Amino acid sequence: MAATIIDGTQVAAQMREELKREVAALRAKGIVPGLGVILVGQDPASASYVSAKEQACAEAGIYSDDNRLPAVTSQAELIALVERMNQDPRIHGILVQLPLPKHIDEDAVIGTIRPEKDVDGFTPINVGRLVIGQQCFMPCTPHGVVQLLARSGVQIDGAHVVVVGRSNIVGKPVANMLLQKQKNANATVTICHTGTRDMASFTRQADILIVAAGRPNTITADMVKEGAAVIDVGVNRIEDATRKSGFRLVGDVDFEGVKAKASLITPVPGGVGPMTITMLMVNTVESAKRHAAR
Ligand code: L34
């Protein structure tokens, strides 16, 4: 089978158009959704993701408060900024781009964000709500993965989903979302990770394979069932002297090999990444609406 390539850029663009109209309607009622953005340090990948998020906000009519702090920022200063945003009525969502520099305790910073403004869904309150199936903010990358599957017509209900990777930002939340007894979920979920023995014996059973391992070529064609839907969450920069930038982006999946076997596959770039950005805006608009309803 030659896979259909899921165009994440296009799905994201369509969702952003829908969102733009929704924001215009909110603005007409005097509600301007606002996102507080914090980036600490100079990591070029993080800086480019944050810039893309701010640009997408501007295009959708969402206010964003840009804060780029030097790598030497102390944990106390960072927490003080989060606390100011917690109190700021213009801000409905707070984004602290990860990873943070090593001298800062990420859990301590995330734990300061008011759950009502936690549009990344990273606070323990939101994680707990997600696990027990309560209303919460769903983390943007997993939320984007589920939207891509649903909007591509992939049947999730009853499917065997195999997740490769157990991070707090992708693997654990996407597994929890897909096992809920609800729409766009109700799957049988297996999680593989670096401690898994004979990973291929699990991935070969997947109707839907979600790969968030953070390593190129983690999944090769021999590890994939004929006709599976493959979602590649990886974004790896690898050296490429033929490029002006000196690098190119690859996912965690051997795209060329797996494409020949899967029914659907997401490319990198242009797959999950643009959806992550879109879902941050969806969550921010949702937060503004919830705030207005209170
Ligand atoms: N707090 N930290 C917080 N929230 C998040 O949701 C993230 N994540 C991850 C890293 N840290 C975070 C992101 O924003 C990963 N991530 C992210 C966002 C966007 C893209 C990739 C990762 C993206 O737009 N990728 C493009 C290519 C971008 C490029 O050219 O460098 C793509 O098409 O895949």
mmCIF file of C-alpha atoms and ligand atoms in Angstrom:
data_model
loop_
_atom_site.group_PDB
_atom_site.id
_atom_site.type_symbol
_atom_site.label_atom_id
_atom_site.label_comp_id
_atom_site.label_asym_id
_atom_site.label_seq_id
_atom_site.Cartn_x
_atom_site.Cartn_y
_atom_site.Cartn_z
ATOM 1 C CA MET A 1 0.000 0.000 0.000
ATOM 2 C CA ALA A 2 1.214 3.532 -0.734
ATOM 3 C CA ALA A 3 0.150 5.817 2.077
ATOM 4 C CA THR A 4 -1.862 8.989 1.826
ATOM 5 C CA ILE A 5 0.205 11.786 3.303
ATOM 6 C CA ILE A 6 -1.708 13.750 5.938
ATOM 7 C CA ASP A 7 -1.147 17.440 5.302
ATOM 8 C CA GLY A 8 -0.927 18.931 8.803
ATOM 9 C CA THR A 9 -0.253 22.391 7.431
ATOM 10 C CA GLN A 10 -3.519 22.301 5.520
ATOM 11 C CA VAL A 11 -5.603 20.912 8.397
ATOM 12 C CA ALA A 12 -4.044 23.529 10.664
ATOM 13 C CA ALA A 13 -4.811 26.313 8.169
ATOM 14 C CA GLN A 14 -8.436 25.248 8.011
ATOM 15 C CA MET A 15 -8.742 25.193 11.802
ATOM 16 C CA ARG A 16 -7.067 28.609 12.017
ATOM 17 C CA GLU A 17 -9.659 30.040 9.594
ATOM 18 C CA GLU A 18 -12.451 28.662 11.798
ATOM 19 C CA LEU A 19 -10.740 30.127 14.837
ATOM 20 C CA LYS A 20 -10.298 33.526 13.225
ATOM 21 C CA ARG A 21 -14.045 33.799 12.704
ATOM 22 C CA GLU A 22 -14.691 32.734 16.278
ATOM 23 C CA VAL A 23 -12.231 35.303 17.625
ATOM 24 C CA ALA A 24 -13.837 38.034 15.516
ATOM 25 C CA ALA A 25 -17.220 37.179 17.054
ATOM 26 C CA LEU A 26 -15.723 37.274 20.561
ATOM 27 C CA ARG A 27 -14.024 40.581 19.877
ATOM 28 C CA ALA A 28 -17.364 42.009 18.742
ATOM 29 C CA LYS A 29 -18.609 41.172 22.254
ATOM 30 C CA GLY A 30 -15.594 42.880 23.828
ATOM 31 C CA ILE A 31 -13.683 39.665 24.573
ATOM 32 C CA VAL A 32 -10.104 39.616 23.305
ATOM 33 C CA PRO A 33 -8.417 36.255 23.947
ATOM 34 C CA GLY A 34 -4.890 36.764 25.274
ATOM 35 C CA LEU A 35 -1.835 34.521 25.558
ATOM 36 C CA GLY A 36 1.130 35.226 27.824
ATOM 37 C CA VAL A 37 4.283 33.833 26.230
ATOM 38 C CA ILE A 38 7.512 33.122 28.100
ATOM 39 C CA LEU A 39 10.719 31.901 26.493
ATOM 40 C CA VAL A 40 13.864 31.604 28.594
ATOM 41 C CA GLY A 41 17.194 31.398 26.763
ATOM 42 C CA GLN A 42 18.290 31.269 23.142
ATOM 43 C CA ASP A 43 17.593 27.737 21.954
ATOM 44 C CA PRO A 44 17.009 28.292 18.218
ATOM 45 C CA ALA A 45 14.350 25.582 17.824
ATOM 46 C CA SER A 46 12.374 26.888 20.824
ATOM 47 C CA ALA A 47 12.707 30.463 19.554
ATOM 48 C CA SER A 48 11.335 29.481 16.162
ATOM 49 C CA TYR A 49 8.372 27.585 17.690
ATOM 50 C CA VAL A 50 7.550 30.539 19.952
ATOM 51 C CA SER A 51 7.749 33.014 17.074
ATOM 52 C CA ALA A 52 5.468 30.791 15.008
ATOM 53 C CA LYS A 53 2.979 30.680 17.894
ATOM 54 C CA GLU A 54 2.977 34.471 18.274
ATOM 55 C CA GLN A 55 2.562 35.005 14.553
ATOM 56 C CA ALA A 56 -0.328 32.549 14.432
ATOM 57 C CA CYS A 57 -1.967 34.382 17.354
ATOM 58 C CA ALA A 58 -1.634 37.710 15.555
ATOM 59 C CA GLU A 59 -3.198 36.268 12.405
ATOM 60 C CA ALA A 60 -6.134 34.882 14.395
ATOM 61 C CA GLY A 61 -6.712 38.120 16.324
ATOM 62 C CA ILE A 62 -5.430 36.727 19.630
ATOM 63 C CA TYR A 63 -3.447 39.169 21.777
ATOM 64 C CA SER A 64 -0.042 37.864 22.835
ATOM 65 C CA ASP A 65 2.286 39.215 25.485
ATOM 66 C CA ASP A 66 5.834 38.343 24.405
ATOM 67 C CA ASN A 67 8.465 37.772 27.108
ATOM 68 C CA ARG A 68 11.925 36.631 26.016
ATOM 69 C CA LEU A 69 14.142 36.284 29.037
ATOM 70 C CA PRO A 70 17.900 35.673 29.147
ATOM 71 C CA ALA A 71 19.171 32.175 29.946
ATOM 72 C CA VAL A 72 20.495 33.454 33.283
ATOM 73 C CA THR A 73 17.009 34.369 34.531
ATOM 74 C CA SER A 74 16.504 33.028 38.039
ATOM 75 C CA GLN A 75 13.725 30.666 38.971
ATOM 76 C CA ALA A 76 12.316 33.293 41.343
ATOM 77 C CA GLU A 77 12.140 35.904 38.574
ATOM 78 C CA LEU A 78 10.424 33.455 36.264
ATOM 79 C CA ILE A 79 7.892 32.468 38.909
ATOM 80 C CA ALA A 80 7.220 36.149 39.637
ATOM 81 C CA LEU A 81 6.417 36.702 35.963
ATOM 82 C CA VAL A 82 4.050 33.710 35.900
ATOM 83 C CA GLU A 83 2.346 35.079 39.005
ATOM 84 C CA ARG A 84 1.863 38.475 37.333
ATOM 85 C CA MET A 85 0.284 36.730 34.354
ATOM 86 C CA ASN A 86 -1.947 34.713 36.708
ATOM 87 C CA GLN A 87 -3.380 38.058 37.902
ATOM 88 C CA ASP A 88 -3.494 39.835 34.514
ATOM 89 C CA PRO A 89 -7.085 39.942 33.199
ATOM 90 C CA ARG A 90 -5.893 40.369 29.588
ATOM 91 C CA ILE A 91 -4.205 36.971 29.715
ATOM 92 C CA HIS A 92 -6.329 33.831 29.425
ATOM 93 C CA GLY A 93 -3.518 31.407 28.710
ATOM 94 C CA ILE A 94 0.100 31.123 29.830
ATOM 95 C CA LEU A 95 2.757 29.426 27.707
ATOM 96 C CA VAL A 96 6.102 28.667 29.348
ATOM 97 C CA GLN A 97 8.011 27.144 26.434
ATOM 98 C CA LEU A 98 9.957 24.018 27.448
ATOM 99 C CA PRO A 99 12.680 22.998 27.974
ATOM 100 C CA LEU A 100 13.828 25.534 30.560
ATOM 101 C CA PRO A 101 17.515 26.047 31.391
ATOM 102 C CA LYS A 102 18.938 23.396 33.723
ATOM 103 C CA HIS A 103 19.152 25.628 36.810
ATOM 104 C CA ILE A 104 15.358 26.034 36.790
ATOM 105 C CA ASP A 105 12.976 23.433 38.232
ATOM 106 C CA GLU A 106 10.321 23.009 35.510
ATOM 107 C CA ASP A 107 7.815 21.429 37.873
ATOM 108 C CA ALA A 108 8.068 24.376 40.242
ATOM 109 C CA VAL A 109 7.422 26.860 37.426
ATOM 110 C CA ILE A 110 4.593 24.882 35.805
ATOM 111 C CA GLY A 111 3.037 24.344 39.226
ATOM 112 C CA THR A 112 2.702 28.113 39.617
ATOM 113 C CA ILE A 113 0.411 28.481 36.588
ATOM 114 C CA ARG A 114 -3.260 28.827 37.538
ATOM 115 C CA PRO A 115 -5.015 25.723 36.158
ATOM 116 C CA GLU A 116 -7.654 27.988 34.507
ATOM 117 C CA LYS A 117 -4.839 29.573 32.455
ATOM 118 C CA ASP A 118 -2.875 26.376 31.832
ATOM 119 C CA VAL A 119 -3.508 26.172 28.078
ATOM 120 C CA ASP A 120 -0.643 23.676 27.683
ATOM 121 C CA GLY A 121 -2.408 21.303 30.078
ATOM 122 C CA PHE A 122 0.816 20.664 32.005
ATOM 123 C CA THR A 123 -0.214 21.422 35.605
ATOM 124 C CA PRO A 124 -0.921 18.475 37.903
ATOM 125 C CA ILE A 125 -4.579 19.581 38.165
ATOM 126 C CA ASN A 126 -5.090 19.426 34.399
ATOM 127 C CA VAL A 127 -3.166 16.164 34.063
ATOM 128 C CA GLY A 128 -5.316 14.636 36.804
ATOM 129 C CA ARG A 129 -8.505 15.870 35.164
ATOM 130 C CA LEU A 130 -7.393 14.420 31.828
ATOM 131 C CA VAL A 131 -6.735 11.018 33.352
ATOM 132 C CA ILE A 132 -10.126 10.824 35.093
ATOM 133 C CA GLY A 133 -12.001 12.172 32.070
ATOM 134 C CA GLN A 134 -13.009 15.590 33.435
ATOM 135 C CA GLN A 135 -13.106 18.847 31.482
ATOM 136 C CA CYS A 136 -9.550 20.161 31.200
ATOM 137 C CA PHE A 137 -7.063 21.726 28.823
ATOM 138 C CA MET A 138 -5.565 19.013 26.677
ATOM 139 C CA PRO A 139 -1.834 19.365 25.922
ATOM 140 C CA CYS A 140 -1.381 20.884 22.469
ATOM 141 C CA THR A 141 0.649 18.211 20.674
ATOM 142 C CA PRO A 142 -1.560 15.259 21.754
ATOM 143 C CA HIS A 143 -4.664 17.356 21.091
ATOM 144 C CA GLY A 144 -3.317 18.084 17.601
ATOM 145 C CA VAL A 145 -2.587 14.403 16.977
ATOM 146 C CA VAL A 146 -6.171 13.440 17.831
ATOM 147 C CA GLN A 147 -7.546 16.218 15.612
ATOM 148 C CA LEU A 148 -5.390 15.051 12.707
ATOM 149 C CA LEU A 149 -6.624 11.476 13.098
ATOM 150 C CA ALA A 150 -10.258 12.511 13.447
ATOM 151 C CA ARG A 151 -10.189 14.973 10.546
ATOM 152 C CA SER A 152 -8.469 12.376 8.348
ATOM 153 C CA GLY A 153 -11.347 9.974 8.979
ATOM 154 C CA VAL A 154 -9.319 7.444 10.954
ATOM 155 C CA GLN A 155 -11.502 5.215 13.123
ATOM 156 C CA ILE A 156 -10.145 5.477 16.666
ATOM 157 C CA ASP A 157 -12.965 3.685 18.500
ATOM 158 C CA GLY A 158 -11.876 0.073 19.027
ATOM 159 C CA ALA A 159 -8.527 0.542 17.276
ATOM 160 C CA HIS A 160 -5.274 -0.677 18.757
ATOM 161 C CA VAL A 161 -3.149 2.421 19.262
ATOM 162 C CA VAL A 162 0.520 1.903 20.031
ATOM 163 C CA VAL A 163 2.305 4.948 21.450
ATOM 164 C CA VAL A 164 6.099 4.968 21.311
ATOM 165 C CA GLY A 165 7.419 7.302 24.018
ATOM 166 C CA ARG A 166 6.232 8.096 27.541
ATOM 167 C CA SER A 167 7.001 11.791 27.944
ATOM 168 C CA ASN A 168 4.745 14.011 30.016
ATOM 169 C CA ILE A 169 4.269 16.288 27.007
ATOM 170 C CA VAL A 170 3.247 13.698 24.387
ATOM 171 C CA GLY A 171 3.305 9.969 25.197
ATOM 172 C CA LYS A 172 1.472 9.878 28.528
ATOM 173 C CA PRO A 173 -1.220 12.427 27.652
ATOM 174 C CA VAL A 174 -1.973 11.054 24.166
ATOM 175 C CA ALA A 175 -2.328 7.538 25.613
ATOM 176 C CA ASN A 176 -4.687 8.805 28.299
ATOM 177 C CA MET A 177 -6.768 10.813 25.841
ATOM 178 C CA LEU A 178 -7.238 7.897 23.459
ATOM 179 C CA LEU A 179 -8.269 5.408 26.116
ATOM 180 C CA GLN A 180 -11.131 7.546 27.473
ATOM 181 C CA LYS A 181 -14.610 6.205 26.847
ATOM 182 C CA GLN A 182 -15.678 9.038 24.560
ATOM 183 C CA LYS A 183 -15.786 10.349 21.004
ATOM 184 C CA ASN A 184 -12.496 10.277 19.079
ATOM 185 C CA ALA A 185 -11.129 7.844 21.668
ATOM 186 C CA ASN A 186 -12.161 4.466 23.154
ATOM 187 C CA ALA A 187 -9.044 2.783 21.751
ATOM 188 C CA THR A 188 -7.001 -0.082 23.120
ATOM 189 C CA VAL A 189 -3.736 1.614 24.047
ATOM 190 C CA THR A 190 -0.252 0.170 24.414
ATOM 191 C CA ILE A 191 2.688 2.358 25.455
ATOM 192 C CA CYS A 192 6.232 1.392 24.435
ATOM 193 C CA HIS A 193 9.343 3.089 25.772
ATOM 194 C CA THR A 194 13.085 2.627 26.168
ATOM 195 C CA GLY A 195 12.491 -0.185 28.662
ATOM 196 C CA THR A 196 10.301 -2.168 26.256
ATOM 197 C CA ARG A 197 11.642 -5.545 25.152
ATOM 198 C CA ASP A 198 11.047 -6.447 21.487
ATOM 199 C CA MET A 199 9.298 -3.196 20.614
ATOM 200 C CA ALA A 200 8.564 -4.351 17.048
ATOM 201 C CA SER A 201 6.297 -7.114 18.377
ATOM 202 C CA PHE A 202 4.051 -4.340 19.754
ATOM 203 C CA THR A 203 4.310 -1.771 16.976
ATOM 204 C CA ARG A 204 3.417 -4.424 14.378
ATOM 205 C CA GLN A 205 0.039 -4.811 16.122
ATOM 206 C CA ALA A 206 -0.826 -1.141 15.805
ATOM 207 C CA ASP A 207 -3.773 0.055 13.737
ATOM 208 C CA ILE A 208 -2.621 3.543 14.729
ATOM 209 C CA LEU A 209 1.053 4.088 15.557
ATOM 210 C CA ILE A 210 1.983 7.326 17.336
ATOM 211 C CA VAL A 211 5.710 7.895 17.539
ATOM 212 C CA ALA A 212 7.162 10.400 19.994
ATOM 213 C CA ALA A 213 10.525 8.909 20.830
ATOM 214 C CA GLY A 214 12.751 11.877 19.982
ATOM 215 C CA ARG A 215 15.125 9.832 17.833
ATOM 216 C CA PRO A 216 15.335 9.513 14.020
ATOM 217 C CA ASN A 217 14.583 6.106 12.451
ATOM 218 C CA THR A 218 13.020 4.723 15.630
ATOM 219 C CA ILE A 219 10.377 3.135 13.391
ATOM 220 C CA THR A 220 11.272 1.320 10.177
ATOM 221 C CA ALA A 221 8.971 -0.405 7.685
ATOM 222 C CA ASP A 222 9.456 -3.869 9.196
ATOM 223 C CA MET A 223 7.940 -2.561 12.462
ATOM 224 C CA VAL A 224 4.682 -1.411 10.860
ATOM 225 C CA LYS A 225 1.542 -3.378 9.982
ATOM 226 C CA GLU A 226 0.310 -3.084 6.384
ATOM 227 C CA GLY A 227 -2.363 -0.370 6.268
ATOM 228 C CA ALA A 228 -1.602 1.259 9.637
ATOM 229 C CA ALA A 229 -2.040 4.998 10.249
ATOM 230 C CA VAL A 230 1.321 6.424 11.367
ATOM 231 C CA ILE A 231 1.644 9.725 13.222
ATOM 232 C CA ASP A 232 5.212 11.004 13.521
ATOM 233 C CA VAL A 233 5.579 13.456 16.400
ATOM 234 C CA GLY A 234 9.377 13.663 16.228
ATOM 235 C CA VAL A 235 11.159 16.860 15.162
ATOM 236 C CA ASN A 236 14.887 16.192 14.885
ATOM 237 C CA ARG A 237 17.446 18.559 13.387
ATOM 238 C CA ILE A 238 20.098 16.616 11.528
ATOM 239 C CA GLU A 239 23.164 18.063 9.833
ATOM 240 C CA ASP A 240 22.810 18.659 6.116
ATOM 241 C CA ALA A 241 25.601 20.526 4.344
ATOM 242 C CA THR A 242 23.451 20.953 1.231
ATOM 243 C CA ARG A 243 21.067 23.259 3.150
ATOM 244 C CA LYS A 244 21.683 26.933 3.766
ATOM 245 C CA SER A 245 20.785 26.482 7.438
ATOM 246 C CA GLY A 246 23.225 23.554 7.719
ATOM 247 C CA PHE A 247 20.467 21.196 8.928
ATOM 248 C CA ARG A 248 17.202 19.605 7.934
ATOM 249 C CA LEU A 249 14.268 18.288 9.913
ATOM 250 C CA VAL A 250 13.363 14.628 10.149
ATOM 251 C CA GLY A 251 10.823 12.827 12.295
ATOM 252 C CA ASP A 252 11.211 9.643 14.334
ATOM 253 C CA VAL A 253 9.888 7.475 11.490
ATOM 254 C CA ASP A 254 11.770 6.307 8.401
ATOM 255 C CA PHE A 255 9.292 8.165 6.202
ATOM 256 C CA GLU A 256 10.283 6.751 2.802
ATOM 257 C CA GLY A 257 10.255 3.151 3.982
ATOM 258 C CA VAL A 258 7.107 3.334 6.105
ATOM 259 C CA LYS A 259 5.174 5.311 3.487
ATOM 260 C CA ALA A 260 5.103 2.222 1.270
ATOM 261 C CA LYS A 261 3.355 0.160 3.944
ATOM 262 C CA ALA A 262 1.078 2.497 5.883
ATOM 263 C CA SER A 263 -2.364 3.712 4.758
ATOM 264 C CA LEU A 264 -1.814 7.189 6.214
ATOM 265 C CA ILE A 265 1.340 8.951 7.388
ATOM 266 C CA THR A 266 2.251 12.424 8.639
ATOM 267 C CA PRO A 267 5.350 14.121 7.215
ATOM 268 C CA VAL A 268 7.965 16.105 9.144
ATOM 269 C CA PRO A 269 7.879 19.043 8.737
ATOM 270 C CA GLY A 270 4.269 19.816 7.902
ATOM 271 C CA GLY A 271 2.536 17.155 10.001
ATOM 272 C CA VAL A 272 1.979 17.420 13.740
ATOM 273 C CA GLY A 273 4.018 20.636 14.295
ATOM 274 C CA PRO A 274 1.549 23.096 12.767
ATOM 275 C CA MET A 275 -1.252 21.369 14.683
ATOM 276 C CA THR A 276 0.549 21.902 18.011
ATOM 277 C CA ILE A 277 0.537 25.623 17.360
ATOM 278 C CA THR A 278 -3.109 25.592 16.317
ATOM 279 C CA MET A 279 -4.266 23.727 19.404
ATOM 280 C CA LEU A 280 -2.554 26.291 21.643
ATOM 281 C CA MET A 281 -4.774 28.920 20.060
ATOM 282 C CA VAL A 282 -7.853 26.708 20.342
ATOM 283 C CA ASN A 283 -7.152 26.278 24.065
ATOM 284 C CA THR A 284 -6.534 30.005 24.561
ATOM 285 C CA VAL A 285 -9.827 30.915 22.891
ATOM 286 C CA GLU A 286 -11.572 28.235 24.954
ATOM 287 C CA SER A 287 -10.054 29.718 28.111
ATOM 288 C CA ALA A 288 -11.257 33.214 27.173
ATOM 289 C CA LYS A 289 -14.767 31.864 26.603
ATOM 290 C CA ARG A 290 -14.771 30.016 29.932
ATOM 291 C CA HIS A 291 -13.552 33.164 31.666
ATOM 292 C CA ALA A 292 -16.309 35.269 30.102
ATOM 293 C CA ALA A 293 -18.920 32.713 31.195
ATOM 294 C CA ARG A 294 -17.798 32.833 34.838
HETATM 295 N N1 L34 B 1 5.287 24.620 26.932
HETATM 296 N N2 L34 B 1 6.728 23.615 25.439
HETATM 297 C C1 L34 B 1 5.475 23.965 25.776
HETATM 298 N N3 L34 B 1 4.400 23.670 25.001
HETATM 299 C C2 L34 B 1 4.576 23.020 23.829
HETATM 300 O O1 L34 B 1 3.507 22.686 23.094
HETATM 301 C C3 L34 B 1 5.868 22.675 23.419
HETATM 302 N N4 L34 B 1 6.152 22.084 22.199
HETATM 303 C C4 L34 B 1 7.203 21.082 22.135
HETATM 304 C C5 L34 B 1 8.462 21.694 22.758
HETATM 305 N N5 L34 B 1 8.184 22.514 23.933
HETATM 306 C C6 L34 B 1 6.945 22.961 24.271
HETATM 307 C C7 L34 B 1 6.080 22.713 21.004
HETATM 308 O O2 L34 B 1 5.538 23.805 20.859
HETATM 309 C C8 L34 B 1 7.352 20.869 20.646
HETATM 310 N N6 L34 B 1 6.676 21.993 20.032
HETATM 311 C C9 L34 B 1 6.660 22.262 18.655
HETATM 312 C C10 L34 B 1 5.887 23.291 18.111
HETATM 313 C C11 L34 B 1 5.872 23.543 16.756
HETATM 314 C C12 L34 B 1 6.619 22.799 15.909
HETATM 315 C C13 L34 B 1 7.411 21.774 16.417
HETATM 316 C C14 L34 B 1 7.420 21.525 17.783
HETATM 317 C C15 L34 B 1 6.592 23.108 14.458
HETATM 318 O O3 L34 B 1 5.987 24.069 14.043
HETATM 319 N N7 L34 B 1 7.255 22.306 13.613
HETATM 320 C C16 L34 B 1 7.290 22.542 12.202
HETATM 321 C C17 L34 B 1 8.701 22.793 11.730
HETATM 322 C C18 L34 B 1 9.303 23.972 12.417
HETATM 323 C C19 L34 B 1 10.699 24.267 11.930
HETATM 324 O O4 L34 B 1 10.865 24.478 10.719
HETATM 325 O O5 L34 B 1 11.620 24.282 12.776
HETATM 326 C C20 L34 B 1 6.755 21.310 11.490
HETATM 327 O O6 L34 B 1 6.273 21.461 10.379
HETATM 328 O O7 L34 B 1 6.869 20.222 12.069
#
